[in-house]
Coordinates of C-alpha atoms in Angstrom, one line a residue:
Chain A
X1 CA 0.2 -0.1 0.0
X2 CA 1.2 3.3 -1.0
X3 CA 2.0 6.1 1.7
X4 CA 5.2 6.9 3.8
X5 CA 5.0 6.0 7.4
X6 CA 7.6 6.9 10.2
X7 CA 9.4 3.8 11.2
X8 CA 7.6 1.9 13.6
X9 CA 4.6 3.8 13.7
X10 CA 1.4 2.2 13.0
X11 CA -1.6 4.2 11.8
X12 CA -4.5 2.2 13.2
X13 CA -6.6 2.9 10.2
X14 CA -10.0 1.7 9.6
X15 CA -10.2 0.4 5.9
X16 CA -12.8 -0.7 3.6
X17 CA -13.5 -1.0 0.0
X18 CA -10.7 -0.2 -2.5
X19 CA -8.4 0.1 0.3
X20 CA -9.0 -3.4 1.3
X21 CA -8.8 -4.7 -2.3
X22 CA -5.3 -3.0 -2.7
X23 CA -4.1 -4.7 0.6
X24 CA -5.3 -7.9 -0.6
X25 CA -3.5 -7.8 -3.8
X26 CA -0.3 -6.5 -2.1
X27 CA -0.1 -9.5 0.2
X28 CA 0.3 -13.3 -0.4
X29 CA 0.3 -14.6 3.1
X30 CA -2.4 -14.2 5.4
X31 CA -2.3 -15.3 9.1
X32 CA -5.5 -15.5 11.0
X33 CA -5.9 -15.8 14.9
X34 CA -9.0 -18.1 15.3
X35 CA -11.0 -17.0 18.3
X36 CA -12.8 -13.7 17.9
X37 CA -11.6 -13.4 14.3
X38 CA -13.1 -16.5 12.3
X39 CA -15.4 -17.8 14.9
X40 CA -16.7 -17.4 18.5
X41 CA -16.8 -20.6 20.3
X42 CA -18.9 -22.9 18.0
X43 CA -20.2 -20.2 15.9
X44 CA -18.4 -18.9 12.8
X45 CA -18.2 -15.3 12.2
X46 CA -20.6 -14.5 9.4
X47 CA -18.9 -14.3 6.2
X48 CA -15.5 -15.7 7.5
X49 CA -15.9 -19.2 5.7
X50 CA -16.2 -17.3 2.4
X51 CA -13.5 -14.9 3.1
X52 CA -11.2 -18.1 3.7
X53 CA -12.4 -19.8 0.6
X54 CA -12.1 -16.7 -1.7
X55 CA -8.5 -15.9 -0.5
X56 CA -7.5 -19.5 -1.1
X57 CA -9.3 -19.4 -4.6
X58 CA -7.3 -16.2 -5.4
X59 CA -4.1 -18.2 -4.8
X60 CA -3.4 -16.6 -1.5
X61 CA -1.7 -18.6 1.3
X62 CA -3.6 -18.9 4.4
X63 CA -2.5 -19.9 7.9
X64 CA -4.3 -20.1 11.2
X65 CA -2.1 -19.0 14.2
X66 CA -3.9 -19.6 17.5
X67 CA -2.8 -19.7 21.0
X68 CA -5.5 -21.8 21.9
X69 CA -3.7 -25.2 23.2
X70 CA -6.8 -27.0 24.1
X71 CA -7.2 -29.3 20.7
X72 CA -4.8 -31.5 18.8
X73 CA -4.6 -30.0 15.0
X74 CA -6.7 -32.9 13.6
X75 CA -9.6 -31.7 16.2
X76 CA -9.2 -28.1 14.9
X77 CA -9.6 -29.3 11.4
X78 CA -12.8 -31.1 12.6
X79 CA -14.0 -27.7 13.9
X80 CA -13.1 -26.0 10.5
X81 CA -15.2 -28.3 8.5
X82 CA -17.9 -28.3 11.1
X83 CA -18.4 -24.5 11.2
X84 CA -18.4 -24.4 7.3
X85 CA -14.6 -23.7 6.4
X86 CA -14.5 -26.2 3.6
X87 CA -10.8 -25.7 2.2
X88 CA -8.7 -25.7 5.2
X89 CA -6.0 -28.4 5.4
X90 CA -4.1 -29.5 8.6
X91 CA -0.7 -28.1 7.6
X92 CA -2.2 -24.6 7.8
X93 CA -3.0 -24.9 11.5
X94 CA -0.4 -23.6 13.8
X95 CA -1.6 -23.8 17.5
X96 CA 0.6 -23.2 20.4
X97 CA 0.4 -26.9 21.5
X98 CA 1.6 -28.2 18.1
X99 CA 4.3 -25.7 17.9
X100 CA 5.4 -26.5 21.8
X101 CA 5.8 -29.9 20.6
X102 CA 8.0 -28.8 17.9
X103 CA 10.0 -26.7 19.9
X104 CA 10.8 -29.7 22.4
X105 CA 11.6 -32.0 19.7
X106 CA 13.3 -29.8 17.1
X107 CA 14.9 -26.9 19.1
X108 CA 15.5 -27.9 22.5
X109 CA 15.9 -31.3 21.4
X110 CA 14.9 -32.6 24.7
X111 CA 16.3 -35.7 26.3
X112 CA 14.4 -36.8 29.1
X113 CA 10.6 -36.5 30.0
X114 CA 8.5 -33.4 29.9
X115 CA 6.2 -32.7 33.0
X116 CA 2.9 -31.4 31.4
X117 CA 0.4 -29.2 32.8
X118 CA -2.2 -29.0 30.2
X119 CA -5.1 -31.0 28.5
X120 CA -6.0 -33.0 25.6
X121 CA -4.5 -30.9 23.0
X122 CA -0.8 -30.5 24.4
X123 CA -0.9 -34.4 25.4
X124 CA -2.0 -35.3 21.8
X125 CA 0.8 -33.3 20.2
X126 CA 3.5 -34.3 22.3
X127 CA 2.5 -37.8 21.6
X128 CA 2.6 -37.4 18.1
X129 CA 5.8 -35.6 18.2
X130 CA 7.3 -38.8 20.1
X131 CA 7.9 -36.7 23.1
X132 CA 7.7 -38.7 26.6
X133 CA 5.8 -37.0 29.3
X134 CA 4.3 -37.2 32.8
X135 CA 1.8 -35.3 34.6
X136 CA -1.4 -36.8 35.5
X137 CA -0.7 -39.8 37.8
X138 CA -1.4 -38.5 41.2
X139 CA -3.7 -40.6 43.7
X140 CA -6.4 -38.6 45.3
X141 CA -4.7 -38.1 48.5
X142 CA -1.3 -37.3 47.2
X143 CA 0.1 -34.0 48.6
X144 CA 3.5 -32.6 47.7
X145 CA 5.0 -34.0 50.9
X146 CA 4.6 -37.4 49.8
X147 CA 4.1 -38.0 46.2
X148 CA 6.5 -39.1 43.9
X149 CA 8.7 -37.2 41.7
X150 CA 10.0 -38.7 38.5
X151 CA 14.0 -38.7 38.0
X152 CA 14.2 -37.8 34.4
X153 CA 12.1 -34.7 34.0
X154 CA 13.9 -32.4 31.6
X155 CA 11.2 -29.8 30.8
X156 CA 8.0 -28.3 32.3
X157 CA 5.4 -27.4 29.8
X158 CA 2.5 -25.3 31.1
X159 CA -0.6 -24.7 29.1
X160 CA -4.5 -24.1 29.6
X161 CA -5.6 -26.8 32.1
X162 CA -9.1 -26.8 33.7
X163 CA -8.0 -29.6 35.9
X164 CA -5.1 -27.7 37.2
X165 CA -4.3 -28.4 40.8
X166 CA -2.1 -27.0 43.8
X167 CA -0.4 -30.4 43.5
X168 CA 0.7 -29.9 39.9
X169 CA 1.7 -26.6 40.4
X170 CA 4.0 -28.0 43.3
X171 CA 5.5 -30.6 41.3
X172 CA 6.3 -28.5 38.3
X173 CA 7.9 -26.1 40.8
X174 CA 10.1 -28.8 42.5
X175 CA 11.0 -30.0 39.1
X176 CA 11.9 -26.3 38.0
X177 CA 14.4 -26.1 41.0
X178 CA 17.0 -27.8 38.5
X179 CA 18.2 -24.9 36.5
X180 CA 18.9 -27.5 33.4
X181 CA 15.2 -28.4 33.5
X182 CA 13.4 -26.1 30.7
X183 CA 10.6 -23.9 31.6
X184 CA 8.1 -23.5 28.7
X185 CA 4.6 -21.9 28.5
X186 CA 2.4 -22.6 25.4
X187 CA 1.0 -19.2 25.7
X188 CA 0.4 -16.2 28.4
X189 CA -3.3 -15.5 27.2
X190 CA -4.3 -14.0 30.8
X191 CA -8.0 -14.7 30.1
X192 CA -10.6 -15.3 27.8
X193 CA -14.1 -14.1 27.4
X194 CA -17.1 -16.6 27.8
X195 CA -20.7 -16.0 26.3
X196 CA -22.5 -14.6 29.4
X197 CA -20.0 -12.2 30.6
X198 CA -17.8 -14.6 32.8
X199 CA -14.0 -15.0 32.1
X200 CA -12.1 -18.1 31.8
X201 CA -8.5 -17.9 33.3
X202 CA -6.0 -18.5 30.4
X203 CA -2.5 -20.4 30.3
X204 CA -1.1 -16.8 31.5
X205 CA -2.4 -17.3 35.0
X206 CA -1.0 -20.9 35.5
X207 CA 2.2 -19.7 34.0
X208 CA 2.3 -16.7 36.5
X209 CA 1.6 -19.0 39.6
X210 CA 4.7 -21.1 38.5
X211 CA 6.9 -18.1 37.7
X212 CA 6.3 -16.7 41.1
X213 CA 6.8 -20.2 42.9
X214 CA 10.1 -20.8 41.1
X215 CA 11.6 -17.2 40.7
X216 CA 12.0 -18.2 37.0
X217 CA 10.7 -16.8 33.8
X218 CA 9.0 -19.2 31.2
X219 CA 10.0 -19.4 27.6
X220 CA 6.7 -18.5 25.7
X221 CA 6.0 -20.4 22.5
X222 CA 2.9 -18.6 21.5
X223 CA 1.9 -15.1 20.5
X224 CA 3.4 -12.6 20.8
X225 CA 6.7 -14.6 20.9
X226 CA 7.8 -14.9 17.3
X227 CA 8.4 -18.7 17.6
X228 CA 5.3 -19.7 15.8
X229 CA 6.2 -17.7 12.9
X230 CA 9.5 -19.5 12.8
X231 CA 7.6 -22.8 12.8
X232 CA 5.5 -21.7 9.7
X233 CA 8.4 -20.2 8.0
X234 CA 10.6 -23.5 8.7
X235 CA 7.7 -25.3 6.6
X236 CA 6.8 -22.9 4.1
X237 CA 8.8 -20.2 2.3
X238 CA 7.2 -17.0 3.6
X239 CA 8.3 -13.6 3.1
X240 CA 7.4 -11.5 6.2
X241 CA 6.9 -8.4 3.8
X242 CA 4.0 -10.3 2.1
X243 CA 2.3 -11.1 5.2
X244 CA -0.7 -9.6 7.0
X245 CA -1.4 -10.9 10.4
X246 CA -5.1 -10.6 11.3
X247 CA -6.3 -10.7 15.0
X248 CA -8.4 -9.5 17.8
X249 CA -6.3 -9.0 20.7
X250 CA -3.6 -6.0 20.5
X251 CA -1.4 -7.4 23.2
X252 CA -1.1 -10.8 21.6
X253 CA -1.8 -10.5 17.8
X254 CA -0.6 -7.1 17.0
X255 CA 2.4 -7.5 19.0
X256 CA 3.1 -11.1 17.4
X257 CA 2.9 -9.1 14.2
X258 CA 5.3 -6.2 15.3
X259 CA 7.7 -8.8 16.6
X260 CA 7.7 -10.8 13.3
X261 CA 8.0 -7.8 11.0
X262 CA 4.4 -8.3 9.6
X263 CA 1.7 -5.9 8.9
X264 CA -1.2 -6.3 11.2
X265 CA -4.8 -5.7 11.0
X266 CA -7.1 -5.5 14.1
X267 CA -10.7 -7.1 13.7
X268 CA -13.3 -5.6 15.8
X269 CA -15.3 -8.8 16.2
X270 CA -13.2 -10.0 19.4
X271 CA -11.6 -8.9 22.5
X272 CA -9.8 -5.5 21.8
X273 CA -11.7 -2.1 21.0
X274 CA -10.7 0.5 18.9
X275 CA -10.6 3.0 21.3
X276 CA -7.8 1.0 23.1
X277 CA -5.7 0.7 19.9
X278 CA -6.1 4.4 19.7
X279 CA -4.9 5.1 23.2
X280 CA -2.0 3.0 22.5
X281 CA -1.1 4.8 19.4
X282 CA -1.4 8.1 21.2
X283 CA 0.5 7.3 24.3
X284 CA 3.9 8.5 25.2
X285 CA 5.4 5.2 26.0
X286 CA 7.2 4.0 22.7
X287 CA 6.7 0.4 23.7
X288 CA 3.0 0.8 23.3
X289 CA 3.4 1.4 19.4
X290 CA 3.9 -2.2 19.0
X291 CA 0.5 -2.8 20.1
X292 CA -1.0 -0.7 17.3
X293 CA -2.4 -2.3 14.2
X294 CA -1.6 -1.0 10.9
X295 CA -5.1 -1.5 9.9
X296 CA -8.7 -1.9 11.5
X297 CA -11.8 -3.5 10.1
X298 CA -15.2 -4.3 11.8
X299 CA -15.2 -7.7 10.8
X300 CA -13.1 -9.9 8.1
X301 CA -16.4 -10.2 6.3
X302 CA -15.5 -6.8 5.2
X303 CA -12.9 -8.3 2.9
X304 CA -15.9 -9.8 0.7
X305 CA -16.7 -7.1 -1.3
X306 CA -13.0 -6.9 -2.4
X307 CA -13.5 -10.3 -4.1
X308 CA -16.6 -9.1 -6.2
X309 CA -15.1 -8.0 -9.6
Chain B
X1 CA 31.5 0.0 73.3
X2 CA 30.2 2.8 70.9
X3 CA 26.5 2.1 69.6
X4 CA 26.1 0.5 66.6
X5 CA 24.8 2.4 63.7
X6 CA 21.8 1.0 62.5
X7 CA 22.2 2.0 59.0
X8 CA 21.0 -1.0 56.9
X9 CA 24.6 -2.2 57.8
X10 CA 24.2 -6.0 57.7
X11 CA 26.5 -6.2 60.7
X12 CA 27.1 -9.6 62.2
X13 CA 26.8 -9.3 65.8
X14 CA 27.6 -11.7 68.8
X15 CA 27.9 -11.4 72.5
X16 CA 27.8 -8.2 74.2
X17 CA 26.9 -6.3 70.9
X18 CA 23.6 -8.5 70.8
X19 CA 23.2 -7.5 74.6
X20 CA 23.5 -3.9 73.8
X21 CA 21.2 -4.2 70.9
X22 CA 18.7 -5.8 73.3
X23 CA 19.0 -3.4 76.2
X24 CA 18.1 -0.8 73.9
X25 CA 14.6 -2.1 72.8
X26 CA 11.3 -2.9 74.4
X27 CA 9.7 -5.1 72.1
X28 CA 11.0 -8.0 69.9
X29 CA 9.0 -9.4 67.0
X30 CA 9.9 -12.6 65.8
X31 CA 8.9 -14.4 62.5
X32 CA 8.5 -18.1 63.1
X33 CA 9.3 -20.2 60.1
X34 CA 13.2 -20.5 59.7
X35 CA 13.6 -18.4 63.1
X36 CA 12.2 -20.2 66.1
X37 CA 11.2 -23.5 64.3
X38 CA 11.7 -25.1 61.0
X39 CA 8.4 -27.3 60.4
X40 CA 8.1 -29.4 63.5
X41 CA 11.7 -28.9 64.5
X42 CA 12.2 -26.1 67.2
X43 CA 15.5 -24.0 66.5
X44 CA 17.8 -25.0 69.3
X45 CA 17.7 -22.6 72.2
X46 CA 14.8 -20.6 71.0
X47 CA 12.4 -21.3 73.9
X48 CA 15.0 -20.2 76.2
X49 CA 15.6 -17.0 74.2
X50 CA 11.7 -16.3 74.6
X51 CA 11.8 -17.0 78.2
X52 CA 14.9 -14.9 78.6
X53 CA 13.6 -11.9 76.9
X54 CA 10.2 -11.9 79.0
X55 CA 12.2 -12.1 82.0
X56 CA 14.4 -9.0 80.9
X57 CA 11.0 -7.2 80.8
X58 CA 10.7 -7.2 77.0
X59 CA 7.6 -7.6 75.1
X60 CA 7.6 -10.4 72.6
X61 CA 5.5 -11.0 69.5
X62 CA 5.3 -13.6 66.9
X63 CA 4.6 -12.2 63.6
X64 CA 4.1 -15.0 60.8
X65 CA 2.8 -14.8 57.2
X66 CA 1.8 -18.6 57.6
X67 CA -2.0 -18.7 57.3
X68 CA -2.6 -22.3 57.5
X69 CA -3.4 -22.3 61.5
X70 CA -5.8 -20.3 63.5
X71 CA -4.1 -18.7 66.4
X72 CA -5.3 -21.4 69.0
X73 CA -3.5 -24.0 67.0
X74 CA -0.3 -22.0 67.0
X75 CA -0.5 -21.9 70.6
X76 CA -0.5 -25.8 70.7
X77 CA 2.2 -25.7 68.3
X78 CA 4.4 -23.5 70.8
X79 CA 3.5 -25.7 73.6
X80 CA 4.7 -28.8 71.7
X81 CA 7.7 -27.4 70.7
X82 CA 8.7 -26.5 74.2
X83 CA 7.8 -22.8 74.3
X84 CA 6.3 -22.4 78.1
X85 CA 5.2 -19.1 78.0
X86 CA 3.5 -17.8 74.7
X87 CA -0.1 -16.3 75.1
X88 CA -2.4 -16.2 72.1
X89 CA -2.5 -12.4 72.2
X90 CA 1.3 -12.3 71.2
X91 CA 0.7 -14.3 67.9
X92 CA -0.2 -12.3 64.8
X93 CA -0.6 -14.5 61.8
X94 CA -1.7 -13.4 58.4
X95 CA -5.0 -15.1 58.7
X96 CA -5.8 -13.4 62.0
X97 CA -5.0 -9.9 60.5
X98 CA -6.8 -10.6 57.3
X99 CA -9.9 -11.2 59.4
X100 CA -9.0 -8.1 61.5
X101 CA -8.6 -6.1 58.2
X102 CA -12.1 -7.3 56.9
X103 CA -13.8 -6.6 60.1
X104 CA -12.3 -3.4 61.3
X105 CA -10.8 -1.5 58.2
X106 CA -12.8 -2.6 55.3
X107 CA -15.9 -2.9 57.4
X108 CA -17.2 -5.7 55.1
X109 CA -21.1 -5.7 54.3
X110 CA -21.4 -9.0 52.6
X111 CA -19.4 -12.2 52.2
X112 CA -15.9 -13.2 51.6
X113 CA -15.0 -15.8 48.8
X114 CA -12.1 -17.6 50.4
X115 CA -9.2 -19.4 48.5
X116 CA -7.4 -20.6 51.7
X117 CA -7.3 -23.6 54.4
X118 CA -8.8 -23.9 57.9
X119 CA -6.4 -21.2 59.3
X120 CA -8.0 -18.5 57.4
X121 CA -11.4 -19.7 57.6
X122 CA -11.5 -20.1 61.3
X123 CA -10.0 -16.7 61.9
X124 CA -12.8 -15.1 59.6
X125 CA -15.6 -17.2 61.6
X126 CA -14.2 -16.0 64.6
X127 CA -13.9 -12.5 63.6
X128 CA -17.7 -12.7 62.6
X129 CA -17.0 -12.3 58.9
X130 CA -19.4 -14.3 56.9
X131 CA -17.9 -16.7 54.3
X132 CA -19.3 -18.2 51.1
X133 CA -19.9 -21.7 52.4
X134 CA -19.2 -24.3 49.7
X135 CA -18.5 -28.1 50.0
X136 CA -15.2 -28.0 48.4
X137 CA -15.3 -31.9 48.1
X138 CA -18.2 -32.0 45.8
X139 CA -18.2 -29.0 43.6
X140 CA -21.0 -28.2 41.6
X141 CA -21.2 -27.1 37.9
X142 CA -18.5 -26.8 35.3
X143 CA -16.2 -24.3 34.6
X144 CA -18.7 -22.5 32.6
X145 CA -21.5 -22.6 34.7
X146 CA -20.8 -22.9 38.3
X147 CA -23.0 -20.9 40.8
X148 CA -21.9 -17.5 41.9
X149 CA -23.0 -16.2 45.2
X150 CA -24.5 -12.5 44.6
X151 CA -23.6 -11.4 48.2
X152 CA -19.8 -11.6 47.6
X153 CA -18.0 -8.3 48.4
X154 CA -14.5 -9.6 49.0
X155 CA -12.1 -12.2 47.7
X156 CA -9.4 -13.4 49.9
X157 CA -6.3 -15.4 48.6
X158 CA -4.0 -17.5 50.9
X159 CA -2.2 -20.6 50.9
X160 CA -4.6 -23.6 49.7
X161 CA -3.4 -27.1 48.9
X162 CA -7.0 -27.8 47.5
X163 CA -6.5 -24.5 45.0
X164 CA -7.7 -25.7 41.5
X165 CA -8.9 -24.0 38.0
X166 CA -12.6 -23.8 39.4
X167 CA -11.3 -21.7 42.4
X168 CA -9.2 -19.6 40.3
X169 CA -12.3 -19.1 37.8
X170 CA -14.9 -18.2 40.4
X171 CA -12.3 -15.8 42.1
X172 CA -11.7 -13.9 38.9
X173 CA -15.3 -13.7 37.9
X174 CA -16.1 -12.2 41.5
X175 CA -13.5 -9.8 40.9
X176 CA -15.0 -8.5 37.7
X177 CA -17.1 -6.4 40.2
X178 CA -14.9 -3.4 40.9
X179 CA -16.5 -3.0 44.2
X180 CA -15.5 -6.4 45.3
X181 CA -12.3 -6.3 47.4
X182 CA -9.1 -8.2 46.7
X183 CA -6.8 -9.3 49.6
X184 CA -4.0 -11.7 49.8
X185 CA -2.9 -12.9 53.1
X186 CA 0.6 -12.6 52.2
X187 CA 3.0 -12.4 49.2
X188 CA 5.2 -15.3 50.0
X189 CA 6.2 -17.1 46.6
X190 CA 7.3 -20.6 48.1
X191 CA 8.5 -22.3 51.1
X192 CA 11.1 -25.0 51.6
X193 CA 10.2 -28.5 52.6
X194 CA 12.3 -31.4 53.4
X195 CA 14.5 -33.2 50.9
X196 CA 14.9 -30.0 48.7
X197 CA 11.3 -29.8 47.7
X198 CA 9.3 -26.5 47.7
X199 CA 5.6 -25.9 48.2
X200 CA 4.3 -22.8 46.2
X201 CA 3.1 -19.9 48.5
X202 CA 0.1 -17.6 48.8
X203 CA 2.0 -15.5 46.5
X204 CA 2.0 -17.8 43.6
X205 CA -1.9 -18.2 43.9
X206 CA -2.4 -14.8 44.2
X207 CA -0.4 -14.2 40.9
X208 CA -2.8 -16.3 39.4
X209 CA -5.9 -14.5 40.3
X210 CA -4.2 -11.1 39.5
X211 CA -3.5 -12.2 36.0
X212 CA -6.9 -13.6 35.5
X213 CA -8.7 -10.7 37.0
X214 CA -6.2 -7.8 35.7
X215 CA -6.5 -6.6 39.5
X216 CA -3.8 -6.0 42.0
X217 CA -4.4 -7.6 45.6
X218 CA -4.0 -5.6 48.7
X219 CA -1.6 -7.6 50.8
X220 CA -2.1 -8.1 54.3
X221 CA 1.1 -9.9 55.4
X222 CA 4.7 -8.7 55.4
X223 CA 6.2 -6.7 54.0
X224 CA 3.1 -4.7 54.0
X225 CA 2.9 -2.8 57.4
X226 CA -0.7 -3.6 58.2
X227 CA 0.2 -6.6 60.6
X228 CA 2.5 -4.1 62.7
X229 CA -0.5 -1.7 62.6
X230 CA -2.6 -4.5 64.1
X231 CA -0.1 -5.2 66.8
X232 CA 0.5 -1.4 67.5
X233 CA -3.1 -0.9 67.7
X234 CA -3.5 -3.5 70.5
X235 CA -0.2 -3.0 72.3
X236 CA 0.6 0.6 71.9
X237 CA 4.2 -0.2 70.4
X238 CA 6.8 2.4 69.4
X239 CA 8.7 1.4 66.2
X240 CA 11.8 3.1 67.4
X241 CA 11.8 0.7 70.6
X242 CA 11.2 -2.5 68.5
X243 CA 13.4 -5.0 66.9
X244 CA 12.0 -7.3 64.0
X245 CA 13.9 -10.7 63.7
X246 CA 13.3 -12.8 60.7
X247 CA 14.8 -15.1 58.0
X248 CA 13.6 -13.6 54.7
X249 CA 15.0 -10.5 53.4
X250 CA 12.4 -9.9 50.9
X251 CA 9.5 -10.4 53.6
X252 CA 10.8 -9.8 57.1
X253 CA 13.5 -7.2 56.5
X254 CA 11.7 -5.2 53.9
X255 CA 8.8 -5.2 56.6
X256 CA 10.9 -3.8 59.2
X257 CA 12.2 -1.4 56.8
X258 CA 8.6 -0.4 56.0
X259 CA 7.4 0.0 59.5
X260 CA 10.4 1.9 60.7
X261 CA 11.9 -1.1 62.8
X262 CA 15.3 -2.1 63.2
X263 CA 16.0 -5.4 61.8
X264 CA 18.0 -8.6 62.2
X265 CA 18.4 -11.3 59.8
X266 CA 18.9 -14.8 61.5
X267 CA 20.8 -17.5 59.4
X268 CA 18.7 -20.4 60.2
X269 CA 16.0 -20.2 57.7
X270 CA 15.7 -19.1 54.1
X271 CA 18.0 -16.0 53.4
X272 CA 21.8 -16.4 53.3
X273 CA 24.4 -13.7 54.6
X274 CA 25.8 -13.7 50.6
X275 CA 22.2 -12.7 49.5
X276 CA 22.2 -9.9 52.2
X277 CA 25.5 -8.6 51.1
X278 CA 24.3 -8.7 47.5
X279 CA 21.7 -6.3 48.2
X280 CA 23.8 -4.2 50.2
X281 CA 26.2 -3.8 47.5
X282 CA 23.6 -3.4 44.8
X283 CA 23.3 0.0 42.8
X284 CA 19.5 -0.2 43.0
X285 CA 18.1 2.0 45.8
X286 CA 15.0 0.0 46.3
X287 CA 17.4 -3.0 47.3
X288 CA 18.7 -1.0 50.4
X289 CA 15.5 -1.9 52.3
X290 CA 16.1 -5.6 51.9
X291 CA 19.4 -5.3 53.9
X292 CA 19.3 -6.0 57.6
X293 CA 20.8 -3.9 60.1
X294 CA 22.0 -6.9 62.0
X295 CA 22.8 -10.6 61.2
X296 CA 23.0 -13.4 63.7
X297 CA 23.9 -17.2 62.9
X298 CA 20.8 -18.1 65.2
X299 CA 18.7 -16.5 67.5
X300 CA 20.1 -18.9 70.2
X301 CA 23.2 -16.3 70.1
X302 CA 21.0 -14.2 72.3
X303 CA 21.4 -16.4 75.3
X304 CA 25.3 -16.2 75.2
X305 CA 24.8 -12.4 75.2
X306 CA 23.3 -12.6 78.4
X307 CA 25.6 -15.2 79.8
X308 CA 28.7 -13.2 79.0
X309 CA 27.4 -10.1 81.0
X310 CA 26.7 -12.6 84.0
X311 CA 30.3 -14.3 83.7

């Protein structure tokens, strides 16, 4: 898109019509967050399936980059199909659980077991990557005073776990006393909105508890860390300048885009509001600039008119 | 000998230096874990020290972030470990002070949602502060539809071995109401166990709730001054006449600094002399408050301080 911008300065500009068409022409790779962008829970955002198919039909590369670590990728694929997204393939889906397994296998090359705080999504991905893990074997009356601790745990991986317990937290803390034991978090999302105004604590809460209990900082796999983009780049030939990251959470998706050198777009169907984006843009703190999107749309369905020609 | 400079100097003292310091103080405040006992094992000489100080006419208080027991249970522990003259009124735990805060400072109108164990629950009941009653062994509802009590006006987070995801979820839902108070018994991050193990502290659980709710807790326990205000309001203590003795620099010593007390680090617990010296040598001005005025190997060294004089 034409127009000079001060280096690092993001305009946070709402765009429509021909501006969107120009943007779609200029980019080859579209990275979508999922929750709040293409669906809400079990309901697709109106028009989102058509946007995805249209991009693919027009020869664009589409990826889904989600911090949600609760499902294995096959399960995500089923969800895509169930919600009407017909052209999505498993290879296009990058979840923080999948990327955590990749990190442990290919980057850390962990020798030994992983202690997991997490659900089916994480466990399944570790299984598929051939990484041995422990995490769920406690007797109902077990305590940190009397429970067994495995001797060959070389990494602790913490992710969303609705069966989180004090004992899991305590065991993880004991394993992390060994400075050689890796400390990974799938993501640090602090909370997620539920349908009726309630909120659900995110992986970030469990990670915070563990960071305080150990005095150590977790290495974060998911957005805003650039690792998931490195995963995509290692499997596909991706040019950051040709990418657009579309998300709904400023502190996660936009920061991720900024960290990876991608143009960013905020869609207003999810968590963050235009007002907050503008406040970050107008703030005196230079670090807040990284939260500011280049572009803003009300919904990704706003792409649809661009395909009608 | 010339008076010791109390200047966050980290001076290791023994014998007559200890005697001189104690002679200048009316009140001695002891932390418990790592100072007078470790778990169920008394620090050798500690009971004798307490008796000795009282014989010398000092007021002795015990000020602990450990919120797992009600005060009556602490009295039993003191007796069990050989302390013969400790009264319940001399014991200030973060559980007791949290209840006092809710009743007397916040003047809570409504219920408290408690993440904590029997220590906290009993102190709240004794203070007449209503609690959300739950059967924690048979939770109702899933993480999406558990019932919420409309009368909750405060959330109190403390050490809880039954902490789980649903408790975390409920706490952060209650805290969506900005009128709902958010208290933590203490900020302690972890506690040492036998065999090199650790157990996560209240601070760890509080961090989870803070992250979920995007709010900061008001902390009752050390290093916050509130527990000193509790004691001072009941016993009329003058900070300049008081000595705080603890084993954790970031908790006990900082507490002393915050309340205007002289501080003594004892080396029978968590913090080391190296760590204390590290804070002293640090360029960061905030670190100065972690530096004790004095250091002893063990509080049993007080006994020798009085014997020397008599010798």
